XYZ file of C-alpha atoms in Angstrom:
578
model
C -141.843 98.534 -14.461
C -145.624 98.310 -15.667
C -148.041 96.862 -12.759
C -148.739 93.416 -12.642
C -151.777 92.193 -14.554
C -154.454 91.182 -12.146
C -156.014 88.181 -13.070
C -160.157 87.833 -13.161
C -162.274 87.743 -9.969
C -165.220 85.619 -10.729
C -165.386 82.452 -9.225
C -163.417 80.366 -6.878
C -161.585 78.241 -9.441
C -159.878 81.692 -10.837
C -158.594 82.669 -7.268
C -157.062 79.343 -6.882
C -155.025 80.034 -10.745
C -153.891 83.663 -9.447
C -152.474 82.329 -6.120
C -149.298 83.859 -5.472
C -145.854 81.522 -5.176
C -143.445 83.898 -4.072
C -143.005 83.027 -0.661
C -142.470 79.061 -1.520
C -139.882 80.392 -3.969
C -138.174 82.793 -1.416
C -138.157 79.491 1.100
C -136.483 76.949 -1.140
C -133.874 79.971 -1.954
C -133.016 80.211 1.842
C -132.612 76.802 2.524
C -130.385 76.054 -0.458
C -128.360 79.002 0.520
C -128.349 77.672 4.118
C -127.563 73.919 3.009
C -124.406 75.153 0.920
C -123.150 77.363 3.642
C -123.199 74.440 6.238
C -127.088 74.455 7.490
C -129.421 77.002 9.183
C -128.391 78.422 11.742
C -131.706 77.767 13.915
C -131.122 74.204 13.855
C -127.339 73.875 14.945
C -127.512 73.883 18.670
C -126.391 76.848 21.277
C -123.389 74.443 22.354
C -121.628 74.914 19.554
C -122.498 78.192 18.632
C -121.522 79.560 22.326
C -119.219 78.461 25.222
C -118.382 79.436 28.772
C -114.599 80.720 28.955
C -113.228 79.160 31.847
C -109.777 79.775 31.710
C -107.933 82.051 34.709
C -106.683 85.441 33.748
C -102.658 85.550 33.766
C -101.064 86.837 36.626
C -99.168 90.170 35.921
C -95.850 89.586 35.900
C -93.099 91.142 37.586
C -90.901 94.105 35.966
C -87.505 91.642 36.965
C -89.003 88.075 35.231
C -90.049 90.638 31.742
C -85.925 92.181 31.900
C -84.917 88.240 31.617
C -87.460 87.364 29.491
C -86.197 89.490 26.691
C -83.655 88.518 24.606
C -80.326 90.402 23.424
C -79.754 92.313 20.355
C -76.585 89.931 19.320
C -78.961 86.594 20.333
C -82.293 87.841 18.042
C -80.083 88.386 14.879
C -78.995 85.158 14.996
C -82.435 83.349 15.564
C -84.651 82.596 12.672
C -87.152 84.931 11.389
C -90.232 82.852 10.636
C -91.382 85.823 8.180
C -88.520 85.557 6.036
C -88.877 82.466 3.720
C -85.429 80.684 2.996
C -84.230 81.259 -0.966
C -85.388 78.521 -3.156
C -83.076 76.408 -5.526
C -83.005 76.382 -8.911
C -83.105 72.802 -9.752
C -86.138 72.549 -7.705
C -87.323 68.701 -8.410
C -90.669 68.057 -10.598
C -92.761 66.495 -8.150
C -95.695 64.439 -9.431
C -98.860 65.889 -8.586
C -101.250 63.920 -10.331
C -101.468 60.740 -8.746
C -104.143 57.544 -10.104
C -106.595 57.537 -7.791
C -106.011 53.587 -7.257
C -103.094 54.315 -5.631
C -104.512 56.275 -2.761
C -106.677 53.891 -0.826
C -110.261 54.900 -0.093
C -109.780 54.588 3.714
C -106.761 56.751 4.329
C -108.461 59.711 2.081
C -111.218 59.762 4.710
C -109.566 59.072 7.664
C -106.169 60.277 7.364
C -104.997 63.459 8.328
C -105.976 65.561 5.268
C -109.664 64.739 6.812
C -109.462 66.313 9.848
C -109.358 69.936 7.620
C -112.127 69.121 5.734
C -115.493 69.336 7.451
C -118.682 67.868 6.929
C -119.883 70.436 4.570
C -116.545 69.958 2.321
C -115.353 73.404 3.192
C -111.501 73.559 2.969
C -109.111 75.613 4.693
C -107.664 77.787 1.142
C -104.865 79.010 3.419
C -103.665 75.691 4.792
C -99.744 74.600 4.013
C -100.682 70.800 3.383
C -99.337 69.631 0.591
C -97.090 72.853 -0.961
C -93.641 70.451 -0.079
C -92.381 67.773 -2.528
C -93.651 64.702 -1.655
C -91.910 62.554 -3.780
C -91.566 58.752 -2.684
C -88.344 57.605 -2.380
C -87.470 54.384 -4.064
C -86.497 51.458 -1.959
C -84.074 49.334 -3.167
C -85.437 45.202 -2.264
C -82.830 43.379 -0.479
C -80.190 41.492 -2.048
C -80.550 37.374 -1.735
C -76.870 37.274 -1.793
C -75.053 37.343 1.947
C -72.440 39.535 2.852
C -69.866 36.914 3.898
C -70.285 33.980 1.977
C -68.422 30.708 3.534
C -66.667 28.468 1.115
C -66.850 24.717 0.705
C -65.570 22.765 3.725
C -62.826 21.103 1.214
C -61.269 25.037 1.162
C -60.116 24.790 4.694
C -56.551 24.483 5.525
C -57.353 20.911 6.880
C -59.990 19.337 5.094
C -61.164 15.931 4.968
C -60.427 13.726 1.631
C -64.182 13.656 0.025
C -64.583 17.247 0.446
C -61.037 18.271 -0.199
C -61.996 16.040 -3.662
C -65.018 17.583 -3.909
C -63.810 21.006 -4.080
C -60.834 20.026 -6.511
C -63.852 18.697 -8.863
C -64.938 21.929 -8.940
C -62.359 24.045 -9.645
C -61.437 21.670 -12.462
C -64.887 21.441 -13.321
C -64.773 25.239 -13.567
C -61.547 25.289 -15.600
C -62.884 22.528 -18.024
C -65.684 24.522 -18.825
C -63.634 27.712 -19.207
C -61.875 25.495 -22.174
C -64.849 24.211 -23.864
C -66.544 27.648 -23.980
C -63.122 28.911 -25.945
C -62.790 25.979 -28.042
C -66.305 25.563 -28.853
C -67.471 29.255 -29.034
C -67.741 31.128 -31.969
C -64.171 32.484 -33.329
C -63.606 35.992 -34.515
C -64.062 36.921 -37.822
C -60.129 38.129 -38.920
C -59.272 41.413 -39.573
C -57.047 41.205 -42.373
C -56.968 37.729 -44.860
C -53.835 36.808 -46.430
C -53.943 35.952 -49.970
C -51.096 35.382 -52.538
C -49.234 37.963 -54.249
C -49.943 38.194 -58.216
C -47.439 38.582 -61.006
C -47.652 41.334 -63.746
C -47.701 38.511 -65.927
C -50.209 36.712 -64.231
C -52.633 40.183 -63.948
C -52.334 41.269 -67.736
C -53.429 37.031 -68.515
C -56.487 37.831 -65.946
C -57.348 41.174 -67.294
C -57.473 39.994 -70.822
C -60.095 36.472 -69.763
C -62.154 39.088 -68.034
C -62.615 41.200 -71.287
C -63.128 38.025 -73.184
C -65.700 36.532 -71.038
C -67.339 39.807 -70.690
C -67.528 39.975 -74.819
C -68.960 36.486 -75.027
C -71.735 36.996 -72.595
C -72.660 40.015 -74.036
C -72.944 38.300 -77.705
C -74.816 35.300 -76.058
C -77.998 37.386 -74.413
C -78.910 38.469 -78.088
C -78.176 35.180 -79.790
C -80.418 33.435 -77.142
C -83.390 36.431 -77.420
C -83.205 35.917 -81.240
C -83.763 31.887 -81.024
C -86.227 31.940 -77.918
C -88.171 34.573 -80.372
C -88.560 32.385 -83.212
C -89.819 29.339 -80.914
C -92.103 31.519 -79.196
C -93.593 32.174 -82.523
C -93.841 29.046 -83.433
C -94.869 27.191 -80.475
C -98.297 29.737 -80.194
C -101.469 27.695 -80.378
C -104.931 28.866 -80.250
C -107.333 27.542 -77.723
C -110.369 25.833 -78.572
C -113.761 25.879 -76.488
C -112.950 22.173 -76.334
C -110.066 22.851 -74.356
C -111.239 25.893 -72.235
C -114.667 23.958 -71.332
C -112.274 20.881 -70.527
C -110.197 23.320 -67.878
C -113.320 24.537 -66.502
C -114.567 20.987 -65.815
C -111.072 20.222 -64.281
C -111.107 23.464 -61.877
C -114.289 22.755 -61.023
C -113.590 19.223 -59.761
C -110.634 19.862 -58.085
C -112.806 22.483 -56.054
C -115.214 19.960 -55.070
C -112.700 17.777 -54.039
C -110.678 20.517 -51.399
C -114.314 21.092 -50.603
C -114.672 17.552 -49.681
C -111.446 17.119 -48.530
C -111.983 20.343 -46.039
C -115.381 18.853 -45.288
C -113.951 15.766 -43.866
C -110.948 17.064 -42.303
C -113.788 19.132 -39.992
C -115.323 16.203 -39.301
C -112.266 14.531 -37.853
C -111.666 17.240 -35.980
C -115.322 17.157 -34.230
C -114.925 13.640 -33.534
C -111.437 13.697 -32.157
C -112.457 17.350 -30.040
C -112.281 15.541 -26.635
C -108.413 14.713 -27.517
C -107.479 18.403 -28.775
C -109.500 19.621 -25.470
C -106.848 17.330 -23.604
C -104.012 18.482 -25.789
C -104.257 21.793 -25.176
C -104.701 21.002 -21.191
C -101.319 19.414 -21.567
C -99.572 22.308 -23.138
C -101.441 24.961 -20.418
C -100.191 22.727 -18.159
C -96.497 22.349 -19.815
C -96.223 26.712 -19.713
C -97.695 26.984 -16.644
C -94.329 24.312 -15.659
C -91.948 25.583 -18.175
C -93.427 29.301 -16.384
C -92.392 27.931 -12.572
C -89.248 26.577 -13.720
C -88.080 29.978 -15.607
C -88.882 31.368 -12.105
C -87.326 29.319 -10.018
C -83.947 29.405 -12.330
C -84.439 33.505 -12.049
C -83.864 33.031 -8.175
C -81.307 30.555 -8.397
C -79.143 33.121 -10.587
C -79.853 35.891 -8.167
C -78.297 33.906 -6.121
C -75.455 33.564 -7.644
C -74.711 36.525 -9.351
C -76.064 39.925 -9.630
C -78.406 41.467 -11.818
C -76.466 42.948 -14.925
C -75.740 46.300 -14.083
C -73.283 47.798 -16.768
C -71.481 46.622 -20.014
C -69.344 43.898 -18.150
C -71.115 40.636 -16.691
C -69.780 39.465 -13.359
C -66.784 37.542 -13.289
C -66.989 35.136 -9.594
C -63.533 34.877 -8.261
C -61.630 31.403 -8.541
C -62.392 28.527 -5.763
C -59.150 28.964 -3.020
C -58.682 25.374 -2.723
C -55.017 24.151 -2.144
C -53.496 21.140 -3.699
C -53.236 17.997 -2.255
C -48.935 18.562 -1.740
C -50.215 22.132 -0.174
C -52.159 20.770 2.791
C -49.583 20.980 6.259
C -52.944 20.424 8.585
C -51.857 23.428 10.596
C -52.184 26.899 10.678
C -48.686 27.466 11.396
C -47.390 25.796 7.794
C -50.097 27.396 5.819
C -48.759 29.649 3.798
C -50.834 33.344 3.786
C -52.448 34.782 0.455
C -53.084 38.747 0.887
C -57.173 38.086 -0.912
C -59.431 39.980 1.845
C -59.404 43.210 -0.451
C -60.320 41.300 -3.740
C -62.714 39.172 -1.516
C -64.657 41.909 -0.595
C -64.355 44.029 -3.564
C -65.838 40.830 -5.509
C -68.460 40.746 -2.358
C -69.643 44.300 -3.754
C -69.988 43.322 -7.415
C -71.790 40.270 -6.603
C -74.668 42.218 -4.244
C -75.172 44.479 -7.275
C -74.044 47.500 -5.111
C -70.677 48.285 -7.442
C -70.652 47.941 -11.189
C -68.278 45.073 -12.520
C -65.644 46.475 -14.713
C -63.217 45.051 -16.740
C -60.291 43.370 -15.659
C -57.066 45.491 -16.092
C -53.776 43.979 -15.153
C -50.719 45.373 -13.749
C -48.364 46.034 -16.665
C -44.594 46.241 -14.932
C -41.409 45.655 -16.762
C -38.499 43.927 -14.704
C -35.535 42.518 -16.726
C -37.130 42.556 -20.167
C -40.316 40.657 -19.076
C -44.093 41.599 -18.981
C -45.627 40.967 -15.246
C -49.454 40.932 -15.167
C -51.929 40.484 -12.483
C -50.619 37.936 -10.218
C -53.012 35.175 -8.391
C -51.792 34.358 -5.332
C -51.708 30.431 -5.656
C -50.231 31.011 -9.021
C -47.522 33.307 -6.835
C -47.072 30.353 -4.664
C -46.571 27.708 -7.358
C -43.974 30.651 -9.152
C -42.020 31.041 -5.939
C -42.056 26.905 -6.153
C -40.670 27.008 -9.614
C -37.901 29.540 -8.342
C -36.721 27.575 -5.534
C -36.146 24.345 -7.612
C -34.372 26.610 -10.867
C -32.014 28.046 -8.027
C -31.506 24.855 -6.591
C -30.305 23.386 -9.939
C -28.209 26.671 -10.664
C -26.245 25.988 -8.019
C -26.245 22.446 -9.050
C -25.012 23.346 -12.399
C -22.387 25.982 -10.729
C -20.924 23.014 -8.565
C -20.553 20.656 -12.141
C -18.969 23.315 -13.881
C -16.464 23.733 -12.143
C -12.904 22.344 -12.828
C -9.521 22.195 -11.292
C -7.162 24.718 -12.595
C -4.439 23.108 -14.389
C -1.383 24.250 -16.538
C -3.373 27.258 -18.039
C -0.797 29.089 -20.534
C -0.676 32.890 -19.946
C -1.726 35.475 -22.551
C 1.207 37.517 -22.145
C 3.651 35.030 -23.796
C 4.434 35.316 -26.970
C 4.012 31.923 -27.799
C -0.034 32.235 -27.997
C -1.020 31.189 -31.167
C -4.732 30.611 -32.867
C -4.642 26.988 -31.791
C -4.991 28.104 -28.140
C -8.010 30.436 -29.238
C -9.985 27.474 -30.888
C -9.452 25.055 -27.538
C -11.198 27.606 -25.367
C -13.891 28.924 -27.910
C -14.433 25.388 -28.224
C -14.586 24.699 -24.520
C -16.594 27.738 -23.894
C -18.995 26.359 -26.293
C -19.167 22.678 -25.049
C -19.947 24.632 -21.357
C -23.122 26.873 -22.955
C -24.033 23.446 -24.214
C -24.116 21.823 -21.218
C -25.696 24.453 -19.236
C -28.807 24.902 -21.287
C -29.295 21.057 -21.493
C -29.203 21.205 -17.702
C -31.339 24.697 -17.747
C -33.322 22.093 -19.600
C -33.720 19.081 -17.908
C -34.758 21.263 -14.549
C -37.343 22.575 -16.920
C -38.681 19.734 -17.714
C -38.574 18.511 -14.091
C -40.612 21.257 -12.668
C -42.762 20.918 -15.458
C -43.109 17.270 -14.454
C -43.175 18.071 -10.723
C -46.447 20.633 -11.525
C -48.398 17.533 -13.524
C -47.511 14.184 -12.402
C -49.895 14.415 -9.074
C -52.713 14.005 -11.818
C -51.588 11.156 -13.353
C -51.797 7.645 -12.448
C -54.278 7.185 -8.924
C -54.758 10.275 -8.522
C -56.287 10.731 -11.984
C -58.358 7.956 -11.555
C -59.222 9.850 -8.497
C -59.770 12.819 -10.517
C -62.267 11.131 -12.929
C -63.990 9.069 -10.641
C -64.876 12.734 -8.585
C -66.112 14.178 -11.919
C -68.982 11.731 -11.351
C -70.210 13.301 -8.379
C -70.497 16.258 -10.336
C -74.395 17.420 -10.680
C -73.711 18.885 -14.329
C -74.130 15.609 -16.928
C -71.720 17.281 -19.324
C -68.774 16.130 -16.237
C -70.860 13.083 -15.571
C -70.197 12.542 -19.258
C -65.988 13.289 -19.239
C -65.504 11.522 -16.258
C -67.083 8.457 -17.185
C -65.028 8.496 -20.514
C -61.707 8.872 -19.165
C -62.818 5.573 -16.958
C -63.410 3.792 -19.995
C -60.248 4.999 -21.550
C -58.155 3.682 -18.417
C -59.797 0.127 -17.883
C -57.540 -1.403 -19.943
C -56.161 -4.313 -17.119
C -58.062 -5.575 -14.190
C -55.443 -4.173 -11.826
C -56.965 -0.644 -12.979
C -60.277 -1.846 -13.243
C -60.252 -2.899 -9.659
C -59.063 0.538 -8.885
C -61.904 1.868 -9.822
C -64.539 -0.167 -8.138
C -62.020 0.300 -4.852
C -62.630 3.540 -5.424
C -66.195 3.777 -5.753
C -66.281 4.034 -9.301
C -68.862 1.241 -10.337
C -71.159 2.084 -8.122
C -71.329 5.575 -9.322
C -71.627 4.829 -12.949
C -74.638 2.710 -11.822
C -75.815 5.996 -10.222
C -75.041 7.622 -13.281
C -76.934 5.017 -15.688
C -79.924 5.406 -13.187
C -80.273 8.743 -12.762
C -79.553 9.364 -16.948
C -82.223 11.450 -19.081
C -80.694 11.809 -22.424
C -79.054 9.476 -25.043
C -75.406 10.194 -24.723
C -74.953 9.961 -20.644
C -76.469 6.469 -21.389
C -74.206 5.707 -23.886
C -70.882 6.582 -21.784
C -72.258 4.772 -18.483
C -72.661 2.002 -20.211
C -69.777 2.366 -21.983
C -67.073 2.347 -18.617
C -69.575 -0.194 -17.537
C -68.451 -2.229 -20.700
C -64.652 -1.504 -20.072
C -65.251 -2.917 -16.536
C -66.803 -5.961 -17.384
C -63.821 -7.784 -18.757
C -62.813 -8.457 -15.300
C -64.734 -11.199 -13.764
C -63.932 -9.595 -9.608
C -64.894 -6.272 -11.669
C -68.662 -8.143 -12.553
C -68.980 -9.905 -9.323
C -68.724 -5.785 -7.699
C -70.999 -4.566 -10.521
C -73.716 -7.724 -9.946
C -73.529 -6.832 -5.745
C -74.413 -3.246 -6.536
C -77.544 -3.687 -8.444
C -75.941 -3.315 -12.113
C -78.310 -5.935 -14.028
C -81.762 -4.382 -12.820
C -80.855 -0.711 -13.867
C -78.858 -1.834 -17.339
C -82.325 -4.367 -18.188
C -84.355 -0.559 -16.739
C -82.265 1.163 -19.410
C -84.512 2.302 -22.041
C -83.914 1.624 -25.622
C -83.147 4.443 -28.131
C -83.999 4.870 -31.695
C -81.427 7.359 -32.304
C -78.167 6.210 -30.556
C -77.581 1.980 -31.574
C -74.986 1.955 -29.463
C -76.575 1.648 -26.230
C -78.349 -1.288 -27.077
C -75.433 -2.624 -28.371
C -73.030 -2.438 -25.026
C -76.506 -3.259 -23.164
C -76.557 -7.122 -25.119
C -72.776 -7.371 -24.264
C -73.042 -6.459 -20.614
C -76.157 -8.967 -20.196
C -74.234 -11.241 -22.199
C -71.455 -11.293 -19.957
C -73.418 -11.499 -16.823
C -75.154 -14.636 -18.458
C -71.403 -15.954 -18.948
C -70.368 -16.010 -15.309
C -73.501 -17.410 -14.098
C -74.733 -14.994 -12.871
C -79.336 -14.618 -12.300
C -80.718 -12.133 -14.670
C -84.208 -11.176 -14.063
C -86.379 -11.279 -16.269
């Protein structure tokens, strides 16, 4: 290297430019080298660069306590060596190592335990074991809303009381009813094959022979109708005059200044009518934001009641256990048992969300040429019912059919003839007869024993419970069946005995929509043309919530039957408000 170029020496102001900055240079080097390698070592104090070691020195031990101490050959093969790392598997889990830093909070990345190993300076330990294991967060299921044991209805008990034994027979039929309408009203299959009517030869060789007709004709027709349509075309061509094109230009041009105008205006109604779109669109925010809180409170109501779906199958809830009203003994030691805690708890599962539903497979056993399925076990009950009463009437039918013996001629005579034959086919015949009008008849009667609990009171009953009901579509069926059986005043006071009136009041009140109006009013109707029947329907408020009834456009009806049931209360004297 060549020697440095000295600089001129002749006046102060050119020592001052040749001043030398090498030591400055040397001293910001040092103390950046000191500042990245955690300060200078002059200004960290002697306390934590030295220390007094205080500790005693270990007493030597004695040659007996180091011959226990050690450990036998048989005892150190079996212990772990710490130097020999365990084999890894081969479907090692991907863990995710990049994580969004706002999900690690700010806090624990500075306080938590990865901070203690990283100092001040932000030196970190390279041959630390933090953070080499899987660390992958396990997924917590939330907790199910549905309970574990569920308790049914009080009317399910073996000894209910009459409303809530009622109640819970509105339910199940209720349940079935709905079961009905969904396959009556749903949408039905599309067939897989379509009959149709078989065609003669005859018949084919007549269709074959139109179809090459027709298909002649149409193809002659096209060309006669091109040919004539040609010829008018020609004939019909005009030219346009500037007349007539400055005429269609004045015409456009008008009709733009009147959309223009027409736009124009329609702004300005806008402007002027802005407070009431400002409040219409409040509204609708305001309609979401309920329609919003109502979709969530429906979500929790159905987690409630039935799982999330899960698989291919939706959850099927078991049928309500509720015995009929010939069923109920009112003690434990009549009540007859039904073998359900397996299903109950199996349908438990599905309904948590912790097993998948499946679909329901039945039993298929053949015994004496019939097909047995699943089996419920009140439908077992009511079977073993049926049983009973058939056997009963066999032996009925055993004890009829049999006669006296009397002067039966032998077969081994000679003097059998065809005649003889004939008699007992005949009598054989008359026998089968009988026998399968009687297999009939008991039939019939345990047919007969199965449905006539529902008729008469107790179907009143039956209807009268559908109105307690929260779903309108029951309201709906049970108040029409009322109006179908109020045809005398001995039923009609039936069903104000039995609470009837008063809840088709309830029902009027309490309706939202055009037809629930139209069949409380319409039972109401039927009950008016007794005159006890009014006096119960004035006493329970009737003429205040059928004057409250609002009219509808749609449905004429109701203000028809509203006229004739103010009409009648003006009849018997009776104050109408007005």
């Amino acid at each position: 290297m060549g020697k440095k170029a000295k600089g001129s020496r002749k006046g102060k102001k050119a020592w001052r430019a040749n001043i030398g900055t090498d030591d400055i240079e040397d001293f910001f080097e040092k103390s950046t080298k000191d500042a990245l390698s955690g300060g200078s070592l002059a200004a960290v104090p002697s306390d934590s660069l030295f220390f007094v070691d205080k500790s005693s020195d270990l007493s030597v031990k004695r040659k007996i306590e180091k011959h226990r101490e050690k450990v036998l050959r048989s005892d150190s093969v079996l212990q772990r060596n710490a130097f020999v790392q365990p084999v890894p598997s081969s479907t090692k889990k991907k863990s995710n190592t990049k994580r969004k830093e706002s999900q690690i909070p700010k806090e624990h990345s500075e306080d938590g335990p990865e901070g203690e190993n990283v100092s001040d300076s932000g030196m970190v330990d390279i041959w630390d074991d933090e953070g080499q294991q899987d660390t992958k967060k396990k997924k917590i299921s939330k907790p199910s809303l549905i309970p574990a044991v569920e308790v049914e209805q009080p009317g399910c008990s073996f000894n209910p009381s009459f409303e809530s034994h009622q109640d819970s027979l509105a339910h199940a039929v209720a349940d079935e009813m709905q079961k009905v309408y969904q396959n009556e009203l749903g949408p039905q299959p599309v067939p897989l094959t379509v009959t149709g009517e078989a065609v003669d030869e005859e018949d084919m060789y007549f269709i074959e022979a139109d179809d090459g007709s027709d298909d002649d004709q149409n193809g002659k027709e096209p060309c006669e109708n091109e040919d004539t349509a040609q010829e008018k075309r020609s004939s019909k061509i005009k030219r346009v005059t500037r007349v007539e094109l400055n005429r269609r230009a004045r015409s456009k041009k008008l009709l733009r200044a009147e959309a223009e105008a027409k736009r124009v205006e329609a702004l300005s109604k806008e402007i002027d009518c802005l407070p009431d779109i400002i409040q219409e669109i409040a509204k609708e925010d305001e309609e979401k934001h309920k329609r919003h809180q109502r979709r969530i409170v429906a979500k929790q109501d159905r987690l409630k009641s039935r799982p999330p779906r899960l698989g291919k199958h939706k959850f099927e809830p078991a049928p309500v256990q509720v015995l009929l009203s010939e069923e109920i003994t009112g003690s434990l030691r009549k009540l007859k048992g039904c073998s359900t805690l397996a299903r109950d708890r199996y349908k438990s599962l599905q309904k948590r969300g912790l097993l998948v539903p499946t679909a329901k497979k039945s039993r298929v056993a053949f015994h004496m040429g019939f097909k047995a399925s699943s089996i419920d076990p009140i439908e077992f009950v009511r079977g073993k019912r049926r049983s009973h009463i058939m056997r009963t009437i066999a032996s009925q039918l055993t004890y009829l059919c049999r006669r006296k013996p009397g002067n039966v001629r032998s077969r081994n005579f000679s003097s059998y003839n065809g005649k003889d034959e004939r008699s007992l086919e005949e009598d054989a015949e008359r026998k089968v007869g009988w026998l399968l009008k009687l297999i009939f008849a008991g039939t019939a009667t345990a047919v007969a024993y199965q449905f006539f609990p529902y008729l008469g009171d107790n179907l009143l009953q039956q209807s009268v419970s559908l109105l307690h009901v929260k779903d309108p579509l029951f309201k709906r069926m049970g108040a029409s069946r009322l109006a179908r059986f109020a045809i005398d005043d001995e039923r009609r006071m039936k069903i104000v005995e039995m609470g009837g009136a008063q809840e088709l009041i309830n029902m009027l009140g309490a309706a939202k929509d055009d037809r629930t109006q139209k069949e409380a009013l319409k039972a109401l109707a039927a009950l008016s043309h007794s005159e006890e029947a009014v006096g119960a329907l004035h006493h329970a408020g009737a003429i205040s919530v059928v004057k409250s009834t609002p009219d509808s456009t749609e449905c004429a009806e109701i203000e028809k039957y509203k006229v004739n049931l103010l009409k009648r209360f003006q009849d018997l004297r009776y104050d109408i408000p007005s």
